Coordinates of C-alpha atoms in Angstrom, one line a residue:
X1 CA 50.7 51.8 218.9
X2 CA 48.0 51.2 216.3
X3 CA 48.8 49.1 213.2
X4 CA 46.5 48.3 210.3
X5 CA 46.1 45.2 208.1
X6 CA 47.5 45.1 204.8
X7 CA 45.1 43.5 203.4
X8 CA 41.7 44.3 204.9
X9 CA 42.8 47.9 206.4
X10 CA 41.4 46.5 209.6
X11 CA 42.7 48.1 213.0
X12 CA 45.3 45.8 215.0
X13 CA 47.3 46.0 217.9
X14 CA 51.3 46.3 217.2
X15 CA 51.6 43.0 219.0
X16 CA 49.2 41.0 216.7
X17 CA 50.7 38.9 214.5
X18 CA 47.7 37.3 212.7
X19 CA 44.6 40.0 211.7
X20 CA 41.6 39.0 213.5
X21 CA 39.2 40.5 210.3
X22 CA 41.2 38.2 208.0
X23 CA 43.7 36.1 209.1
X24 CA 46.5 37.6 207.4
X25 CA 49.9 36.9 208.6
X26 CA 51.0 40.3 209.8
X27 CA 54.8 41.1 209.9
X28 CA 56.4 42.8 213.1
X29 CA 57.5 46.6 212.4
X30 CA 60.7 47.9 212.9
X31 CA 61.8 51.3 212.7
X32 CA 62.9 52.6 209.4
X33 CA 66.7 53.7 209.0
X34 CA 67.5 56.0 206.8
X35 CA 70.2 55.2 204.7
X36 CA 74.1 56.3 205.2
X37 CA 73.9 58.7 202.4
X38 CA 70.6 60.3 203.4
X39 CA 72.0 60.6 206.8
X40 CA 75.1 62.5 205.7
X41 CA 73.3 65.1 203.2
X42 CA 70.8 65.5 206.3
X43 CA 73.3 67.0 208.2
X44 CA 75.4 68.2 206.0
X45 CA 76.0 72.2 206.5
X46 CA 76.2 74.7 203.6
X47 CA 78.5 78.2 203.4
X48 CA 76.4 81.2 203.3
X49 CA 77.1 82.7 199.9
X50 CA 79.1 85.7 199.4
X51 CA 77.9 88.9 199.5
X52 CA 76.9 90.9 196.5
X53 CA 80.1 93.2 196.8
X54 CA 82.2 90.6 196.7
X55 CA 83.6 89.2 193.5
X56 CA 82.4 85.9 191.8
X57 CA 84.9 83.2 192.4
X58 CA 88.7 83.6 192.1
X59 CA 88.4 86.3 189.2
X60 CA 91.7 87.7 189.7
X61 CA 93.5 84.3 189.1
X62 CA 92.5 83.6 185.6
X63 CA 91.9 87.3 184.4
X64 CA 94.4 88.3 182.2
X65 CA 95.3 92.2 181.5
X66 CA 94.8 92.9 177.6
X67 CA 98.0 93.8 175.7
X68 CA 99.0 97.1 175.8
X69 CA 98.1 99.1 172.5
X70 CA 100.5 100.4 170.4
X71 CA 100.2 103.7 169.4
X72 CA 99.8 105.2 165.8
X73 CA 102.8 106.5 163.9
X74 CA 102.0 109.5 161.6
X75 CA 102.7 108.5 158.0
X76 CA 102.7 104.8 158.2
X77 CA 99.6 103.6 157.0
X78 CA 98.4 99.7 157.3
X79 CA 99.5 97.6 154.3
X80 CA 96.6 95.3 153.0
X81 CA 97.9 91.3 152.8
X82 CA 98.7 90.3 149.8
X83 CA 97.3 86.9 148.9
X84 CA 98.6 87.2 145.1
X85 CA 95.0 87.3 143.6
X86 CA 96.9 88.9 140.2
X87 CA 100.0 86.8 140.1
X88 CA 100.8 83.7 138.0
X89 CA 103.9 81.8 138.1
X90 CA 105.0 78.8 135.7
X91 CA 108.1 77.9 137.7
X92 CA 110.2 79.2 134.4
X93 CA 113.2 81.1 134.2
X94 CA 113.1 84.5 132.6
X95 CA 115.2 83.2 129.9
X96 CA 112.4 80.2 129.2
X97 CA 110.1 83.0 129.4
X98 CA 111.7 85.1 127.1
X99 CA 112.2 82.2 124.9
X100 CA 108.3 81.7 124.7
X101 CA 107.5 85.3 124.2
X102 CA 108.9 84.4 120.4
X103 CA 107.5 81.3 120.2
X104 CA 104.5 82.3 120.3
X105 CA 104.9 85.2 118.7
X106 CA 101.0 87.2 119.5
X107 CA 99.8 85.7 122.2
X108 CA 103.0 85.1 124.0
X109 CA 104.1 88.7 124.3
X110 CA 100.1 89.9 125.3
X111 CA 100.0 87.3 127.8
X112 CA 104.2 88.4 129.3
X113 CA 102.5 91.7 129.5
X114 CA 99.6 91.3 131.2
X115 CA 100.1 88.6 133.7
X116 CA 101.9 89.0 136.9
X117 CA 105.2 89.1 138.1
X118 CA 106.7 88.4 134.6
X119 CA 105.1 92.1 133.3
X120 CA 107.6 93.1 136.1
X121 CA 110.3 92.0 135.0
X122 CA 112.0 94.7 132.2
X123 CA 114.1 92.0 130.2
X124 CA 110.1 89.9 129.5
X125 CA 108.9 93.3 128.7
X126 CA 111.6 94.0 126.2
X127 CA 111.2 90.9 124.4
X128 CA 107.9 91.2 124.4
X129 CA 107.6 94.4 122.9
X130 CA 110.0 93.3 120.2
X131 CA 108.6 90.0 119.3
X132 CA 105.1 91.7 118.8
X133 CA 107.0 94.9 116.3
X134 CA 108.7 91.8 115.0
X135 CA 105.3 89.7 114.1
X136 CA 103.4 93.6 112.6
X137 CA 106.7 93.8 110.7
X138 CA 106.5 90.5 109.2
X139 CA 102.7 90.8 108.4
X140 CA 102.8 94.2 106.9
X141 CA 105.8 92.9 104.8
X142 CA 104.5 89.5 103.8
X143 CA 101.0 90.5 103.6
X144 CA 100.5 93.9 102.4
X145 CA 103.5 95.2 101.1
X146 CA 104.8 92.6 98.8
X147 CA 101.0 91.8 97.8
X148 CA 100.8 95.0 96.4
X149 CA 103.5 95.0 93.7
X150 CA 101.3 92.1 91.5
X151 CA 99.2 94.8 90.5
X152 CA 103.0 96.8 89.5
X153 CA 104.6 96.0 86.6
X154 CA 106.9 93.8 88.6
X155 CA 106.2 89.8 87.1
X156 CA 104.3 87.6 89.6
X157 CA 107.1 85.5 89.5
X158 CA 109.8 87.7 91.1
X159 CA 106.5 89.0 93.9
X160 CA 106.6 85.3 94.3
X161 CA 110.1 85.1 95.2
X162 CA 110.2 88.3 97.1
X163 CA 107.7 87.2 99.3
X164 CA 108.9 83.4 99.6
X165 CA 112.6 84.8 101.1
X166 CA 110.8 87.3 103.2
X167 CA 109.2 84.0 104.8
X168 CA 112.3 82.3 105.6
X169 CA 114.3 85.5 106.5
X170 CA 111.7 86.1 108.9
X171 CA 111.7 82.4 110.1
X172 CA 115.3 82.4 110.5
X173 CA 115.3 85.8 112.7
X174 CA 112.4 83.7 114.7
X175 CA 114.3 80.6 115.3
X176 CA 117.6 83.0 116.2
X177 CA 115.6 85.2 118.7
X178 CA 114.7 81.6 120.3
X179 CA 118.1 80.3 120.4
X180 CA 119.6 83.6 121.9
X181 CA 117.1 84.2 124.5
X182 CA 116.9 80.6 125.7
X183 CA 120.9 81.1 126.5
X184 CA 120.4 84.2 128.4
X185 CA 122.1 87.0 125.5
X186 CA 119.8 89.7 124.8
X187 CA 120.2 90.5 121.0
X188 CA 118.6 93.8 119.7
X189 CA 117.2 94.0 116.3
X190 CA 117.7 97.5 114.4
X191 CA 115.5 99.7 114.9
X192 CA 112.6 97.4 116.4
X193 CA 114.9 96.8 119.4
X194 CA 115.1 100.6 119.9
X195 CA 111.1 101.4 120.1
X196 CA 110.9 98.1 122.6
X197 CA 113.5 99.3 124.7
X198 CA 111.6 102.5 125.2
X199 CA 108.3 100.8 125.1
X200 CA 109.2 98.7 127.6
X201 CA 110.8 101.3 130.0
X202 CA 107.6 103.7 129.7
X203 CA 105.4 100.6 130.2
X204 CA 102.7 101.5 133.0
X205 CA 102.5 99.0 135.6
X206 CA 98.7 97.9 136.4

């Protein structure tokens, strides 16, 4: 078997061990072994694959059937979530609520009206109505009404007076309304308490 020299390429017998070109020291050759690994994956044998009919891996194991459907009832229709885009709630009781409506006597009862779930609720309503015919009363009576008798023959002084108790009756009916609410009693004022109570029963819900 021919060899060559690594180092000069020259032609050598396999049982040389020194080059006669160059004198290189020439290492004897053994036969290369492949390695265990090599060896295996050589021989190793492969399945043919499955045919084209045949399904793709263990399908039936992990498929799943889909839920069965439920069918439609006539007359029920879906109901949207509600996520309370339009609600609003102070953690108060209604009585604290009602109590508030105459507090603030304009924008309190607006505000029970408007805003969601207290416009619900028909005891806010009513208190709400009245408060508001109670704050138009007390502004057409303290502001236009009594006004209007300085240019009467009535002296300034009493149309002082007049308008002066009106103030303080009005104030005390305030500070009562409070007081009774805030305790749970539901007091009706004459004839204001009447047109709230029907305001606030023909009230259209938003």
């Amino acid at each position: 078997m021919t060899k060559f020299c690594p180092q000069c390429g020259a032609s050598l017998n396999e049982a040389q061990r020194f080059c006669n070109k160059c004198g290189a020291s020439l290492q004897p050759t053994t036969p290369y072994a492949a390695p265990a690994s090599e060896a295996s994956t050589a021989h190793q044998t492969y399945a043919p694959p499955p045919p084209a009919s045949a399904p793709y891996g263990n399908v039936s194991a992990s498929y799943q059937s889909a839920p069965p459907v439920q069918p439609y009832q006539t007359g029920q229709l879906p109901q949207p979530p509600n996520y309370g885009q339009n609600s609003f709630n102070l953690g108060l009781t209604t009585n604290q609520i009602c109590s508030l409506l105459y507090l603030l006597p304009i924008l309190g009862p607006i505000l029970g009206l408007v805003i969601e779930p207290y416009n619900r609720d028909r005891e806010i309503r009513f208190h709400a109505w009245q408060s508001l015919l109670l704050t138009g009363a007390w502004f057409v009576l303290t502001r236009i009404a009594i006004p209007i008798l300085k240019f009467t023959f009535i002296p300034d002084a009493f149309v002082w007076l007049m308008n002066t108790g009106a103030w303080f009756a009005f104030f005390g009916v305030w500070i009562y309304l409070i007081v009774q609410t805030w305790q749970g009693i539901k007091f009706r004022l004459p004839i204001l308490g009447d047109v709230a109570e029907q305001q606030a029963q023909n009230q259209v819900k938003l």
